mmCIF file of C-alpha atoms in Angstrom:
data_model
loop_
_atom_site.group_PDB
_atom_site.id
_atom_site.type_symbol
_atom_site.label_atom_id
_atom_site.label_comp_id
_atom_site.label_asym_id
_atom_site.label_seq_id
_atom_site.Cartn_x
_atom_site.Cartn_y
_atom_site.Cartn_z
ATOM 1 C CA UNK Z 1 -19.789 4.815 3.498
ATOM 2 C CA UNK Z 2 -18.435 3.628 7.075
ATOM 3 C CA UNK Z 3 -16.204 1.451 5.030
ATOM 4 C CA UNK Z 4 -13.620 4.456 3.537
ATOM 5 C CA UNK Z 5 -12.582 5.464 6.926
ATOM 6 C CA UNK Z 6 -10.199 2.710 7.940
ATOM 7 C CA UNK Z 7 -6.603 2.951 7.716
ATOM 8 C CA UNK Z 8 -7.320 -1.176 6.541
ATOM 9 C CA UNK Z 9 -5.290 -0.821 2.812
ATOM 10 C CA UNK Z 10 -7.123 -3.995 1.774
ATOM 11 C CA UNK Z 11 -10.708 -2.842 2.889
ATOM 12 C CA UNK Z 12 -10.471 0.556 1.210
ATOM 13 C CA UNK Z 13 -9.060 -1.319 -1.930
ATOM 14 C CA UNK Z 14 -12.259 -3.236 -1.869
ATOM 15 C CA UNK Z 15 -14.313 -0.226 -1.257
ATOM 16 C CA UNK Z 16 -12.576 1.653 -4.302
ATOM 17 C CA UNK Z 17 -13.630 -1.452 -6.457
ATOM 18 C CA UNK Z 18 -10.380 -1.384 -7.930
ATOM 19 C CA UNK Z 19 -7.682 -4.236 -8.220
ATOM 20 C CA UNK Z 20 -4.370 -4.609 -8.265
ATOM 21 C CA UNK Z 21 -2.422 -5.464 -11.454
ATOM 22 C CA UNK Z 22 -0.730 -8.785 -11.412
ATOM 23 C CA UNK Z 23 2.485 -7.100 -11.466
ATOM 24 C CA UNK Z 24 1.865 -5.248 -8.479
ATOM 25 C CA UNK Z 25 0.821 -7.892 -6.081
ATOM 26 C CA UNK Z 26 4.265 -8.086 -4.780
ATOM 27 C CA UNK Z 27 4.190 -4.379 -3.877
ATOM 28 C CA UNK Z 28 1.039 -4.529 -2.250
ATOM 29 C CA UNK Z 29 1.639 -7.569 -0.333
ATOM 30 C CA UNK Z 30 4.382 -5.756 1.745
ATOM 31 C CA UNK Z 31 2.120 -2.534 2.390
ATOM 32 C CA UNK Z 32 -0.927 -3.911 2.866
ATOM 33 C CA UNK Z 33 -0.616 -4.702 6.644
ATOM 34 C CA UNK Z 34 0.635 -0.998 7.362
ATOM 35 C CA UNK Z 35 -1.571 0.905 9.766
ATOM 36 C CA UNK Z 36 -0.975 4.208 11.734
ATOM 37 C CA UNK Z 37 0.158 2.602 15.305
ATOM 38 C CA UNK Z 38 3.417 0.941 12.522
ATOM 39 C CA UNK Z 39 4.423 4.630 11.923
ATOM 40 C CA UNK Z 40 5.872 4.225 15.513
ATOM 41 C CA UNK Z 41 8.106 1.185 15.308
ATOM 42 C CA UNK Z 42 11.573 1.133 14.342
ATOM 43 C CA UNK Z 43 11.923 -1.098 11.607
ATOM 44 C CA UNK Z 44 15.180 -2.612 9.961
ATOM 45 C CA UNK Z 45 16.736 -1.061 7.073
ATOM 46 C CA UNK Z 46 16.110 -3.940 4.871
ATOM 47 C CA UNK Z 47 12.425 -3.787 6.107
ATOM 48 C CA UNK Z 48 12.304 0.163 5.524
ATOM 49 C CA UNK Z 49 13.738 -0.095 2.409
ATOM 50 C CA UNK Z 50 11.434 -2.768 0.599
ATOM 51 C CA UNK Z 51 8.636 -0.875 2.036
ATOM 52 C CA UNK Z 52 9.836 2.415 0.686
ATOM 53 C CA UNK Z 53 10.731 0.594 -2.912
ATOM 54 C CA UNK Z 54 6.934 -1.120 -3.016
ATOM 55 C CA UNK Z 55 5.635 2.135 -2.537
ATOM 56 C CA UNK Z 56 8.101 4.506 -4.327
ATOM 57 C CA UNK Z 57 8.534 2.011 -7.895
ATOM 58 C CA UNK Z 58 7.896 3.962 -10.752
ATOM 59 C CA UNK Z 59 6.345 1.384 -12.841
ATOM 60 C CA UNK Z 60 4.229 -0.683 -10.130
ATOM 61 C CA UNK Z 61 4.414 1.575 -7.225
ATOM 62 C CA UNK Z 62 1.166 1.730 -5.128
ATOM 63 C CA UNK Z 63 1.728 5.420 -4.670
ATOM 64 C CA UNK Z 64 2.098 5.755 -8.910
ATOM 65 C CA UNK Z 65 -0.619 3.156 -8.706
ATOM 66 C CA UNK Z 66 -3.285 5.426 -6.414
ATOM 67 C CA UNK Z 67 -2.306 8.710 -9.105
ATOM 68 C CA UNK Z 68 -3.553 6.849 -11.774
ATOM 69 C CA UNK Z 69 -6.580 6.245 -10.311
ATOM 70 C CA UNK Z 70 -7.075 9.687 -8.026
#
């Protein structure tokens, strides 16, 4: 149960026993590594912006990815 309080994307997506589409590996690949000390950092706009779009994507979004599965 320890394991679903982590901040670690890739440990609570093994926890969930869910996986990522093939489609959406991309997506994932640039979120995974986020954690709450990043919310701090000042990132470039090219940086903030691929982040937002891997998150935001309509068809292989991880955010539309985590409401299908809520």
């Amino acid at each position: 149960m320890k394991k679903i309080y982590t901040h670690n994307l890739d440990n609570l997506l093994t926890a969930s026993g869910l996986r990522i589409t093939d489609d959406m590996v991309i997506n994932w690949t640039l979120i995974k590594d986020w954690n709450e000390s990043i919310r701090y950092e000042n990132p470039d706009e090219k940086k903030a912006k691929d982040i937002f779009a891997a998150i935001t994507d309509p068809e292989e979004g991880v955010f539309q990815w985590i409401k299908q599965h809520w």
